[in-house]
Coordinates of C-alpha atoms in Angstrom, one line a residue:
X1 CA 16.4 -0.2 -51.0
X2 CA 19.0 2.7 -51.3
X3 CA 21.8 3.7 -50.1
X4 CA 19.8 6.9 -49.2
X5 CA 17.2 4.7 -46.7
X6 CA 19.8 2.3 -45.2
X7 CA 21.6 5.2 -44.2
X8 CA 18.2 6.9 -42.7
X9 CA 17.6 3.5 -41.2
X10 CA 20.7 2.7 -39.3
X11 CA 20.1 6.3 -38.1
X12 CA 17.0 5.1 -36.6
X13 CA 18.6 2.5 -35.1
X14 CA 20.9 4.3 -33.6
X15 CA 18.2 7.0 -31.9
X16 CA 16.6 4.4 -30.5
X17 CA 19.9 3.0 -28.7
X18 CA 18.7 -0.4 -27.2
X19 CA 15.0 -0.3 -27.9
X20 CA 14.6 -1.8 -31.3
X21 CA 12.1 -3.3 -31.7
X22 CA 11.3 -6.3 -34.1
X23 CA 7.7 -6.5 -34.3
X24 CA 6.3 -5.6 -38.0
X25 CA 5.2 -2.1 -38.9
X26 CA 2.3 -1.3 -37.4
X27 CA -0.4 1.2 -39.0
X28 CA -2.8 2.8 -36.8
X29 CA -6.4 1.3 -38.3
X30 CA -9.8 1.6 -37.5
X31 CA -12.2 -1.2 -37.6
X32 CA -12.8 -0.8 -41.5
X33 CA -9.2 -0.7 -41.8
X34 CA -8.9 2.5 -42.8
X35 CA -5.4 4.1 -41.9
X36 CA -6.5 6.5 -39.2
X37 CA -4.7 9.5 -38.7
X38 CA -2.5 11.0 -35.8
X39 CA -4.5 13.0 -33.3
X40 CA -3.4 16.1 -32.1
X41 CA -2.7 17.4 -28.8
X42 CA -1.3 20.4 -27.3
X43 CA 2.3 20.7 -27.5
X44 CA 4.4 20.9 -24.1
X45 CA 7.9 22.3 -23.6
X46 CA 10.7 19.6 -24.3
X47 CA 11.9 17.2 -21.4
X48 CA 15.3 18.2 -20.1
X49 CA 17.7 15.7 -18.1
X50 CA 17.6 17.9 -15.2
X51 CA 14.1 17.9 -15.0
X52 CA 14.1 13.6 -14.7
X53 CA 16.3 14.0 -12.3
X54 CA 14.0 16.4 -9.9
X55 CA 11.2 14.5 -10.6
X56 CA 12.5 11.0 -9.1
X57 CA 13.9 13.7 -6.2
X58 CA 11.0 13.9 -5.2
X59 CA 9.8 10.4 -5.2
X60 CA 13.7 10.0 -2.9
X61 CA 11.2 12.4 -0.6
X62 CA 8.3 10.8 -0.7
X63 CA 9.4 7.4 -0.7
X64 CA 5.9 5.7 1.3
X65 CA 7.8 5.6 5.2
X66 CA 6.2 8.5 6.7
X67 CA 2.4 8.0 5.8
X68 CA 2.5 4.6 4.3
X69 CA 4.7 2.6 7.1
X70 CA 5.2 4.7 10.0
X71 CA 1.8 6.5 10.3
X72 CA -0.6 3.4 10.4
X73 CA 1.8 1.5 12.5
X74 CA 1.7 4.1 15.1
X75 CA -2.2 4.3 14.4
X76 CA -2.8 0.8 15.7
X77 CA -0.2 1.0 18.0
X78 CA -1.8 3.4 20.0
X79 CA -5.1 1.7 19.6
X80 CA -4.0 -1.2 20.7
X81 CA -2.9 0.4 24.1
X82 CA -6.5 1.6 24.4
X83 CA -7.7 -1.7 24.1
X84 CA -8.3 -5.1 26.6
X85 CA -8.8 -8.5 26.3
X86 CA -12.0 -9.7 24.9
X87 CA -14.1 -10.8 28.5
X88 CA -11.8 -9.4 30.6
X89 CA -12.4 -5.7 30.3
X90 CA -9.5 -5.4 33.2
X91 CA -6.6 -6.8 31.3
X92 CA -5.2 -4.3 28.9
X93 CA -3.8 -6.0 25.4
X94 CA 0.1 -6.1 26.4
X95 CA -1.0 -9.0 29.3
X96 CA -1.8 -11.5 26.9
X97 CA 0.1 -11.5 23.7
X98 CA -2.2 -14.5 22.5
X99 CA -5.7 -13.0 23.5
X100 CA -8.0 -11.4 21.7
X101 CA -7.4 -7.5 21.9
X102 CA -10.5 -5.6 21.3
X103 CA -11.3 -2.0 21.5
X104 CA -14.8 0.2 21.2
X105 CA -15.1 1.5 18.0
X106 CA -18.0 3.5 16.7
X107 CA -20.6 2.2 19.8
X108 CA -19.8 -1.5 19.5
X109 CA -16.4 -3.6 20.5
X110 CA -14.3 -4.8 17.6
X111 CA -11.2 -6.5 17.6
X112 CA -7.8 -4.3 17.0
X113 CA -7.3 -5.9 13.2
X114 CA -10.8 -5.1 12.7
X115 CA -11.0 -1.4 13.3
X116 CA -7.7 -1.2 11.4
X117 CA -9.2 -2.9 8.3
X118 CA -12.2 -0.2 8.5
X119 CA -9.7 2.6 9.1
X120 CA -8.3 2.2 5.6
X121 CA -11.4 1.4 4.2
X122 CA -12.9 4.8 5.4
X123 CA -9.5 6.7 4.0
X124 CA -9.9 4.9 0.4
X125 CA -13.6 5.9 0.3
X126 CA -12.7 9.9 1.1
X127 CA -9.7 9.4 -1.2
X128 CA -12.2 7.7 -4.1
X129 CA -14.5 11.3 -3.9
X130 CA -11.5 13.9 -3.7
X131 CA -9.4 12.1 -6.5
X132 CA -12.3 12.0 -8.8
X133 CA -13.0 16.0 -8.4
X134 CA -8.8 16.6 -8.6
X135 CA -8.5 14.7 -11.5
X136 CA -10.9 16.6 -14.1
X137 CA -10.1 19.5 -12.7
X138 CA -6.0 18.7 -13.1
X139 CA -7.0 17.8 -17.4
X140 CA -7.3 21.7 -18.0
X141 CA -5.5 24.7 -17.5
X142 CA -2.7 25.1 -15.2
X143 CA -4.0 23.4 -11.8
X144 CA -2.2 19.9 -12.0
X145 CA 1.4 21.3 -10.6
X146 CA -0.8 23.1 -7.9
X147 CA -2.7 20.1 -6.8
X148 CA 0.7 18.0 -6.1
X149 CA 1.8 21.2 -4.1
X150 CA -1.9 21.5 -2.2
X151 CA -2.0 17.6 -1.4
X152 CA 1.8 17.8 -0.5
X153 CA 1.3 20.5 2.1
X154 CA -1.6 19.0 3.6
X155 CA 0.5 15.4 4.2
X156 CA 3.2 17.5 5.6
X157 CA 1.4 18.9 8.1
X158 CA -0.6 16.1 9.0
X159 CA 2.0 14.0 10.0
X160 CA 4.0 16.4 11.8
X161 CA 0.6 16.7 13.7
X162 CA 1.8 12.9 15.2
X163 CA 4.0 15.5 17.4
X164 CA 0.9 15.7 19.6
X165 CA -0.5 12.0 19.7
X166 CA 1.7 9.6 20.9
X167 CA -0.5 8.1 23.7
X168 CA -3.0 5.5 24.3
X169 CA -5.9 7.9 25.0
X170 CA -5.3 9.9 22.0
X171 CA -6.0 6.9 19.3
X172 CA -9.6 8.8 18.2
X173 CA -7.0 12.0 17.1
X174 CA -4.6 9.1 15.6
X175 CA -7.6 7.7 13.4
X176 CA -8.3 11.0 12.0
X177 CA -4.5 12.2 11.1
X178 CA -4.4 8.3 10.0
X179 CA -6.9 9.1 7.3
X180 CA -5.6 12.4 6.4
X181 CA -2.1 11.4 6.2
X182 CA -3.3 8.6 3.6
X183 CA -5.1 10.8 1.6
X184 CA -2.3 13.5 1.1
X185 CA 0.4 10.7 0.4
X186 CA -1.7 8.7 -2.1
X187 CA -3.0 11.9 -3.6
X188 CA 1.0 13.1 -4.4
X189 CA 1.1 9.3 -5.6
X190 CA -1.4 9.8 -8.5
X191 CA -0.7 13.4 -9.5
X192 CA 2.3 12.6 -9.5
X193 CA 2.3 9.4 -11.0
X194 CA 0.2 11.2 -13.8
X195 CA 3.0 13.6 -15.0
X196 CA 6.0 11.0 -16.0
X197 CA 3.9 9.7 -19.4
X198 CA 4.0 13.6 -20.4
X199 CA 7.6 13.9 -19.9
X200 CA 8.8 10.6 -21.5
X201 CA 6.6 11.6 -24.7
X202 CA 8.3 15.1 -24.6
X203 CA 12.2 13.7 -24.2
X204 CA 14.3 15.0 -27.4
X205 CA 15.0 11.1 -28.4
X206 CA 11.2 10.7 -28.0
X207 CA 10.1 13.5 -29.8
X208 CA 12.6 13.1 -32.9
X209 CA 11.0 9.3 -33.1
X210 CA 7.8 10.5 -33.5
X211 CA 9.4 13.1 -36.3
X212 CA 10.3 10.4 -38.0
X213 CA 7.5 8.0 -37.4
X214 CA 5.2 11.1 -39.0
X215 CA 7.4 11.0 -42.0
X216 CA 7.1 7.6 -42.7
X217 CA 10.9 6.5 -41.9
X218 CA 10.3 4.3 -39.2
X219 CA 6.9 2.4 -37.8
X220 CA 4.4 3.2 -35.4
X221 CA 5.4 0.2 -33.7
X222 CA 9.1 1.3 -33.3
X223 CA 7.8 4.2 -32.5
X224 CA 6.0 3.2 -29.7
X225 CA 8.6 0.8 -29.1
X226 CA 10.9 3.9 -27.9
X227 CA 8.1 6.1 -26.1
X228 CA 7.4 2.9 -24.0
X229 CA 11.0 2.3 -23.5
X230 CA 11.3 5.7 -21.8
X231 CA 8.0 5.6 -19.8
X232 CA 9.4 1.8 -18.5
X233 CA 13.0 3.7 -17.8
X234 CA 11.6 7.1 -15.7
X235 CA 9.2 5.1 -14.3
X236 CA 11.2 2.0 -12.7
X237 CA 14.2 4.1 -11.8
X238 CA 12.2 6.9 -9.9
X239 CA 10.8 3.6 -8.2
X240 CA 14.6 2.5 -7.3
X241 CA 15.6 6.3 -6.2
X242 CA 12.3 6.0 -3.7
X243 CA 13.5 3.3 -2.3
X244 CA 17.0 4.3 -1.4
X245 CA 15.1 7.1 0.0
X246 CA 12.9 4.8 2.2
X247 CA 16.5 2.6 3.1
X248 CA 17.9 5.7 4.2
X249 CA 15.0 6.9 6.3
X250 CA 14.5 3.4 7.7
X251 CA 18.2 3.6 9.0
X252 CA 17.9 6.6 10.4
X253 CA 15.1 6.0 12.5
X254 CA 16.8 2.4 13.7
X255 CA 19.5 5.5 14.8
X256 CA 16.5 7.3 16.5
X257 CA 14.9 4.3 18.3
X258 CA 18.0 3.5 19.9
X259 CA 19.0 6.8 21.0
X260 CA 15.6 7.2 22.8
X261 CA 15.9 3.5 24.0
X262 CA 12.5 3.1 22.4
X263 CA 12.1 -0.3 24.3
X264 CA 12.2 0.6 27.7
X265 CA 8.9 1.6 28.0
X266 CA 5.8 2.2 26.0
X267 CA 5.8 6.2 26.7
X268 CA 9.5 5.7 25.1
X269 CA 8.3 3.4 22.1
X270 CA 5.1 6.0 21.4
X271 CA 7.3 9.7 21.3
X272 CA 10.2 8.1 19.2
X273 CA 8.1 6.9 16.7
X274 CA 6.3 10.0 16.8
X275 CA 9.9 12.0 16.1
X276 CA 10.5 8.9 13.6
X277 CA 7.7 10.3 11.8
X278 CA 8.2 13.6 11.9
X279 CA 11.8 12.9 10.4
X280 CA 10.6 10.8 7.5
X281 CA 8.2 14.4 7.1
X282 CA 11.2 16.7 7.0
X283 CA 13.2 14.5 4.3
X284 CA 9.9 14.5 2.5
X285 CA 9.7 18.3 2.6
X286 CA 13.7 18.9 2.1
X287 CA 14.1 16.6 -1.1
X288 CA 10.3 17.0 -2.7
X289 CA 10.4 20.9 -2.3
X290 CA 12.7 21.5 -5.2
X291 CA 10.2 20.0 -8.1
X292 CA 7.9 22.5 -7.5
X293 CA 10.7 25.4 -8.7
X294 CA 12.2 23.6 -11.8
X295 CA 8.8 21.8 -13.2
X296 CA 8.3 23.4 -16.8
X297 CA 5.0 25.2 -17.3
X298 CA 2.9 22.7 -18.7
X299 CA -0.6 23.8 -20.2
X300 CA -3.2 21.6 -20.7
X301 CA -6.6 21.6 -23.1
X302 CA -8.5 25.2 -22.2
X303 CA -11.7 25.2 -20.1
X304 CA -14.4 24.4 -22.6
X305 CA -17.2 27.3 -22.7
X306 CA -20.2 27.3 -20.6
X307 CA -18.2 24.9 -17.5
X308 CA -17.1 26.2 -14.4
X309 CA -13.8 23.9 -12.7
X310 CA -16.2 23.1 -10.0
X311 CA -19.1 21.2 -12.2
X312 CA -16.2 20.4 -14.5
X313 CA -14.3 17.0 -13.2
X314 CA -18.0 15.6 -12.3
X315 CA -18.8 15.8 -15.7
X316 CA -15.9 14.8 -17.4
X317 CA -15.6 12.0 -15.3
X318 CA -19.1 10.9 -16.8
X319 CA -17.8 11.2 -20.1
X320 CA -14.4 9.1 -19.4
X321 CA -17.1 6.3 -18.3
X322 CA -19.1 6.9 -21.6
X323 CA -15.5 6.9 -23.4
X324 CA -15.2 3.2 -21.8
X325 CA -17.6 1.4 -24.8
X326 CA -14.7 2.7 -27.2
X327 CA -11.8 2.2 -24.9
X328 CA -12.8 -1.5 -24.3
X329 CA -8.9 -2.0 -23.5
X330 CA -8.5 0.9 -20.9
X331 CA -12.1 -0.7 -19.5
X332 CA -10.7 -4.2 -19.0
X333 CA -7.0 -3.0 -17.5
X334 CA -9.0 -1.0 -15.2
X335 CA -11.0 -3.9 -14.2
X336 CA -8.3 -6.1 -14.0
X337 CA -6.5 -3.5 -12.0
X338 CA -9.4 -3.0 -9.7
X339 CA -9.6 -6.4 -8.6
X340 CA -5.5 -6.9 -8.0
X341 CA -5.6 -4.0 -6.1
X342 CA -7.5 -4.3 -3.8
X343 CA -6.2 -8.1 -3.3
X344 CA -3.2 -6.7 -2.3
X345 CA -3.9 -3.5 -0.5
X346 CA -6.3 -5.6 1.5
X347 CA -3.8 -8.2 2.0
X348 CA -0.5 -5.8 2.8
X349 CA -3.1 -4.2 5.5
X350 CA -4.0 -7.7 6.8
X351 CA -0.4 -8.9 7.0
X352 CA 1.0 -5.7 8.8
X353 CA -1.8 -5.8 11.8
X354 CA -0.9 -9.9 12.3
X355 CA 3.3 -9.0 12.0
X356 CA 2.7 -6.2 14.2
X357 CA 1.0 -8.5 17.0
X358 CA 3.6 -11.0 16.4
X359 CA 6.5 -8.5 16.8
X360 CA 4.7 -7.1 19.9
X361 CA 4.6 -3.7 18.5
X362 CA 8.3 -3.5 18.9
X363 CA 9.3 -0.2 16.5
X364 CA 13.3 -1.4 16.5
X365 CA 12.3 -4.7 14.8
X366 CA 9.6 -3.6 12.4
X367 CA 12.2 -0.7 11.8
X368 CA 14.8 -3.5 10.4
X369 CA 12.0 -5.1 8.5
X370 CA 10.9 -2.3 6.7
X371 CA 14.9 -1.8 6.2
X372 CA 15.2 -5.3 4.6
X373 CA 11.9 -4.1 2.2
X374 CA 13.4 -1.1 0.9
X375 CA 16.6 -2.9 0.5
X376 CA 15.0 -5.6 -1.4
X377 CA 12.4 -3.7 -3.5
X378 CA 15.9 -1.7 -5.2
X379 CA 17.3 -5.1 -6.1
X380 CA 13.5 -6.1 -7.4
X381 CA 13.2 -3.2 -9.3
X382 CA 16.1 -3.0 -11.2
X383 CA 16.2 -6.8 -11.8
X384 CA 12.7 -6.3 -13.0
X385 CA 13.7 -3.6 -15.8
X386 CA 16.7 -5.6 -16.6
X387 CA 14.5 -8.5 -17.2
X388 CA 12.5 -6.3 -19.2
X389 CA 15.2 -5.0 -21.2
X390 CA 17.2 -7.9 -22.0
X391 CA 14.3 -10.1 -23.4
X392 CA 12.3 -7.8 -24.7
X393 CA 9.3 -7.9 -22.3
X394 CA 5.9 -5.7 -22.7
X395 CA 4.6 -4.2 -20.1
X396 CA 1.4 -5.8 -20.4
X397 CA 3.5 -9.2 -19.5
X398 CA 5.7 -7.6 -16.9
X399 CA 2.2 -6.3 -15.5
X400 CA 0.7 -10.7 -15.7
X401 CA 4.1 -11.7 -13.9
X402 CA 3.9 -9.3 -11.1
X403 CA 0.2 -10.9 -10.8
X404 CA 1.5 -13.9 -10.5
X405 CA 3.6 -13.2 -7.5
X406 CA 1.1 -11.2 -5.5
X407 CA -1.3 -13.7 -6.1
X408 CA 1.2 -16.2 -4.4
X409 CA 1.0 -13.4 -1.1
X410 CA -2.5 -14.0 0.1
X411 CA -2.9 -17.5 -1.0
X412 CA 0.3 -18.4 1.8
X413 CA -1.5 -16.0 4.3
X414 CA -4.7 -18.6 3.8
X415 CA -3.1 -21.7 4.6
X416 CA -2.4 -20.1 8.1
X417 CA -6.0 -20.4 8.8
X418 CA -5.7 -24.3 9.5
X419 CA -2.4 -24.2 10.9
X420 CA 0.1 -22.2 13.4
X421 CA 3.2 -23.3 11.4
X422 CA 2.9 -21.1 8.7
X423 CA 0.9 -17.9 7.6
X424 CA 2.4 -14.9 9.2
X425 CA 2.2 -16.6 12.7
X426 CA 6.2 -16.4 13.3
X427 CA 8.7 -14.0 13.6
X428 CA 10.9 -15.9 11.2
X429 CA 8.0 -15.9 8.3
X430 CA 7.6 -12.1 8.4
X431 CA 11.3 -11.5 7.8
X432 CA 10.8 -13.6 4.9
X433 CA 7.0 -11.8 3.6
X434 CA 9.5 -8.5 3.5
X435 CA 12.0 -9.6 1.4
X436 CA 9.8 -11.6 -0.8
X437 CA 7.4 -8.5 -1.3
X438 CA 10.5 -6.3 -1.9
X439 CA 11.9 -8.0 -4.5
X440 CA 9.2 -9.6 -6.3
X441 CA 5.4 -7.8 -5.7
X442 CA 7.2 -4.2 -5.3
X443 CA 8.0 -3.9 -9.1
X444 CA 4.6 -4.3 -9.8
X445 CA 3.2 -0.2 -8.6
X446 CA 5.9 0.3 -11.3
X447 CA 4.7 -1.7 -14.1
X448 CA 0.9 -1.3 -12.9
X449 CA 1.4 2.8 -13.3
X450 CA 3.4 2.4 -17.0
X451 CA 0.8 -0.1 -18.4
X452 CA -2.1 2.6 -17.4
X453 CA -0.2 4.8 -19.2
X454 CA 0.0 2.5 -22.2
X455 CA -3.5 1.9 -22.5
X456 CA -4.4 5.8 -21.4
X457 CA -5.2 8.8 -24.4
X458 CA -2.6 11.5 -24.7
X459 CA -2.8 14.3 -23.2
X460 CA -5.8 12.8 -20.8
X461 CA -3.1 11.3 -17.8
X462 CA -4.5 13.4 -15.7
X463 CA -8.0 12.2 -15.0
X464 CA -7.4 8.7 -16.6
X465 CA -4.6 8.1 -13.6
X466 CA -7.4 10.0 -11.2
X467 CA -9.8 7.0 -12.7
X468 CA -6.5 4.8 -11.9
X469 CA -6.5 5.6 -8.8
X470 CA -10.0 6.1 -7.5
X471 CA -10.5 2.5 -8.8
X472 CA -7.8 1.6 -6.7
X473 CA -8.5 3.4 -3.1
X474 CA -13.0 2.0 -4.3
X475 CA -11.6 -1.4 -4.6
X476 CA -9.7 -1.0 -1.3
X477 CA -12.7 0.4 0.1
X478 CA -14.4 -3.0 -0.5
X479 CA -11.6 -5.3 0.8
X480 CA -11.2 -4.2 3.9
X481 CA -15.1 -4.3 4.8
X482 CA -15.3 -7.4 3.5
X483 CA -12.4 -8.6 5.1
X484 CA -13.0 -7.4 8.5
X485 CA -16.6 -9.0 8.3
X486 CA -14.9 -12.4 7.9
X487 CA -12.3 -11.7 10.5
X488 CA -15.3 -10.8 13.2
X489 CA -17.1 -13.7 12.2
X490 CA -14.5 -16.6 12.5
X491 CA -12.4 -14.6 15.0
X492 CA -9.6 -15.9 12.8
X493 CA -7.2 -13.1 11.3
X494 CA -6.2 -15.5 8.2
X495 CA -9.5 -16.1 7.5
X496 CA -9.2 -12.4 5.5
X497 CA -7.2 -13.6 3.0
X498 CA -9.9 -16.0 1.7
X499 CA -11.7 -13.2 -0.3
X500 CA -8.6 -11.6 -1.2
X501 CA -7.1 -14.9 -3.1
X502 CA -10.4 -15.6 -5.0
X503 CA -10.0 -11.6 -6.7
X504 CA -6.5 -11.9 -7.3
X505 CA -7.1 -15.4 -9.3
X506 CA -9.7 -13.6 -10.8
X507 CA -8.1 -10.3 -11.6
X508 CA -4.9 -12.7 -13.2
X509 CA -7.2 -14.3 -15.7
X510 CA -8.8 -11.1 -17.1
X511 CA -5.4 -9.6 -17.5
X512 CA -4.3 -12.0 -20.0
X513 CA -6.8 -10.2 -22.4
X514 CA -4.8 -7.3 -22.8
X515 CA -3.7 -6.0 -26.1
X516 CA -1.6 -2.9 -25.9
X517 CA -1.8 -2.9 -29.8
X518 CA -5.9 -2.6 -29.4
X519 CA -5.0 -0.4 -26.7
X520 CA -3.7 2.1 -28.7
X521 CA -5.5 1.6 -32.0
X522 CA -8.8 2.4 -29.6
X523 CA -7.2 5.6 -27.9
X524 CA -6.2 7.2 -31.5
X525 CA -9.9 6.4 -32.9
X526 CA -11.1 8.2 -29.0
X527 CA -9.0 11.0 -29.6
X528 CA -9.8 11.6 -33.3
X529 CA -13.4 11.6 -32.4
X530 CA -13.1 13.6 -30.2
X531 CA -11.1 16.3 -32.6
X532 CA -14.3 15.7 -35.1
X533 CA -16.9 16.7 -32.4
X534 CA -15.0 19.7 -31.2
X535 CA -15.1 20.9 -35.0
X536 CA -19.2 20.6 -35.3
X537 CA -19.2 22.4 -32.3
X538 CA -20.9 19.2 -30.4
X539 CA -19.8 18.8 -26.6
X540 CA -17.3 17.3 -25.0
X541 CA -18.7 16.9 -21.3
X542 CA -22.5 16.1 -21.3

């Protein structure tokens, strides 16, 4: 070698600061081994430090506490005070902690867990058809920083719209702003979510890897070594700024629910957790606002002729599941991601409505709870990524270990079907579940969004994280039903996590599969085909 080429090399190694990478060069082949070459996609504006830094402000805004904690909490709350105890229509809920509360729901009497469990199944269905028309229509043109800002407002407003429900008799308004408030907060999630891929690829340290990968001084892998190095680094500490934004909500809502002695009455608890929601609405719109004015215009693939934006994301969407026999690696994460998914959405759901009955719906304590998770899930985080970091880790194994640990969640909630010691049935073992889920199953909506993007096409985030995330409110669609069937029939609330432990096992053995390697091989060949049919003028949709 020269001294010409050392020199370029240590250069290299320098770029790339700590993300060297030591795996041999790796050239992007087809299945004849034939070196394939590098796709191309339209070029976006460079990624500026500043513009990072906005982007995880707005994840400090809309760090999960309004209309992920808050919102159902007060939902079944208030239905709960609607409620009685099962064959004594007389006895409202509050009179016997230990009975079975059950309310009317949809012509027939469930239990309070129950109609919960179908609550968020209902929101994950609506979310499943909206996400899949937002997320074509996101892929082209100028309509992705638009959606955030549509799906933004409409959260806002629904959860100020607690303002007016905070009563007993009010739980059918409840439901509905329950639902809506979902689908605005899990619709900023994913459009959102979609955008950090694009601005780790278009970093300056990024880009000049790429330079120099195209000119044949360093590797694809190190290459890709340093654009998934990035990706891991916005990704995880956006996650850590959220949740000092959800800590510092938290504590200044304990501050609310004392001032308004929130325990004195239920009338008390009901309007302070109203306000509580309304102020976790108001940080949202204070510290989110500001992405919308520095975001860099970023133009996507134009409107292919002959397709309107309304028959559009159908018809795309039909492709992406066509594109599935060639993108066997984006099939099976998606798969693998379905299942664990909904194990844990289900199981999170399940968990609150049992820690809510054991807390007695008292806000101040499930206040301090959700404290201790926020606080935990910035320690989990950023001992995650240092894990990561230190020893090298891919994301497709960071993405098996947080498996492992949510897999551990439902399987402790099942053992408290044949016992009253443990599973969730003391005050004690839900302080515990929060600090546990903080710092070792929170890391995992980081990992679980950067390994998506790992195995996802350039410049196709967009509706690939709209599959993501449809996949993930369908499979929540189905866990709650299912769940809440089990729940009516044994009249046992631990009997939910039974289904839920079986998919997560299940969903943990597919994911050892994954090859990010094949991954990317399989999205170059996609995107190269694509290319070749453009140029004979075949179509892209049908």
């Amino acid at each position: 070698m020269s001294f010409e080429e050392e020199k370029k090399n240590q250069q290299v190694e320098v770029d790339i600061e700590e993300v060297n990478s030591q795996a041999p060069a790796l050239v992007v082949q087809n299945k004849d081994g034939e070196e394939l070459k590098r796709a191309h996609i339209v070029d976006q504006p460079t990624t500026t430090k500043w513009e990072v830094f906005m982007y995880a402000l707005y994840y400090f805004g809309n760090n999960s506490s309004g209309p992920s904690s808050f919102t159902p909490t007060q939902y079944q709350n208030l239905l709960s005070q609607s409620g009685w105890i099962k064959g004594n229509r007389k006895a409202s809920c509050s009179d016997d902690p230990n009975g079975s509360c059950v309310v009317s729901f949809a012509g027939t009497t469930k239990t309070v867990n129950s109609v919960v469990l179908l609550n968020s199944g209902i929101g994950f269905a609506l979310q499943s058809v909206v996400f899949l028309f937002l997320g074509g229509l996101s892929d082209y043109g100028q309509y992705g920083s638009w959606v955030l800002i549509g799906l933004s407002l409409l959260s806002w407003g629904v959860q100020l719209g607690f303002l007016g429900v905070h009563d007993g008799s009010k739980h059918e308004a409840a439901f509905a702003l329950s639902v809506l408030a979902s689908l605005g907060y899990h619709g900023c999630q994913s459009f959102w979510t979609a955008m950090f891929p694009r601005l780790a690829r278009n970093l300056p340290k990024t880009r000049e890897a790429e330079e120099k990968m195209l000119n044949g001084t360093i590797s694809e892998s190190e290459y890709h070594s340093v654009d998934s190095y990035y990706r891991n680094k916005i990704s995880n500490y956006s996650f850590a700024f959220s949740m000092v934004g959800f800590v510092l909500v938290c504590a200044i809502s304990i501050g609310i629910l004392k001032g308004m002695d929130s325990t004195a009455s239920d009338a008390n608890n009901n309007w302070s957790m109203s306000i509580c929601i309304m102020t976790a609405t108001v940080w949202w719109i204070v510290f989110g606002t500001p992405w919308f004015f520095t975001e860099k215009k970023r133009v996507n693939e134009k409107l292919p002729e002959g397709v309107s934006y309304w028959t559009l994301p159908f018809r795309q969407l039909v492709y992406a599941f066509k594109s599935f026999v060639k993108l066997r690696q984006t099939a099976l994460y998606l798969f693998s991601y379905w299942l664990l998914g909904d194990g844990l959405n289900t199981s999170i759901r399940l968990q609150s409505t049992i820690q809510n009955e054991v807390i007695s719906y008292d806000m101040v304590t499930s206040m301090y709870m959700n404290f201790l998770n926020g606080g935990t899930s910035i320690v989990g985080v950023l001992m995650f990524w240092w894990l990561q970091k230190t020893f090298k880790i891919s994301t497709r194994n960071m993405y098996i270990l947080c498996s492992i640990f949510i897999t551990l969640f439902p399987l402790y909630g099942l053992i408290g079907t044949w016992t009253n010691k443990i599973g969730f049935h003391n005050v004690w073992e839900n302080w515990f579940y929060n600090a546990y889920y903080g710092l070792l199953i929170n890391p995992y909506y980081v990992y679980s969004s950067t390994m998506m993007s790992e195995v996802c096409p350039r410049g196709r985030e967009f509706v690939f994280f709209a599959i993501f995330s449809t996949i993930n409110k369908t499979s929540s669609l189905i866990g709650p039903f299912v769940s809440s069937a089990i729940i009516e029939d044994t009249g046992n609330n631990n009997t939910g996590f039974s289904f839920l432990v079986a998919i997560c096992i299940l969903s943990l053995v597919s994911s050892c599969f994954l090859d990010q390697d094949k991954a990317r091989v399989q999205s170059e060949e996609f995107l190269l085909e694509e290319q070749r049919r453009i140029a004979y003028g075949e179509s892209l949709i049908f």
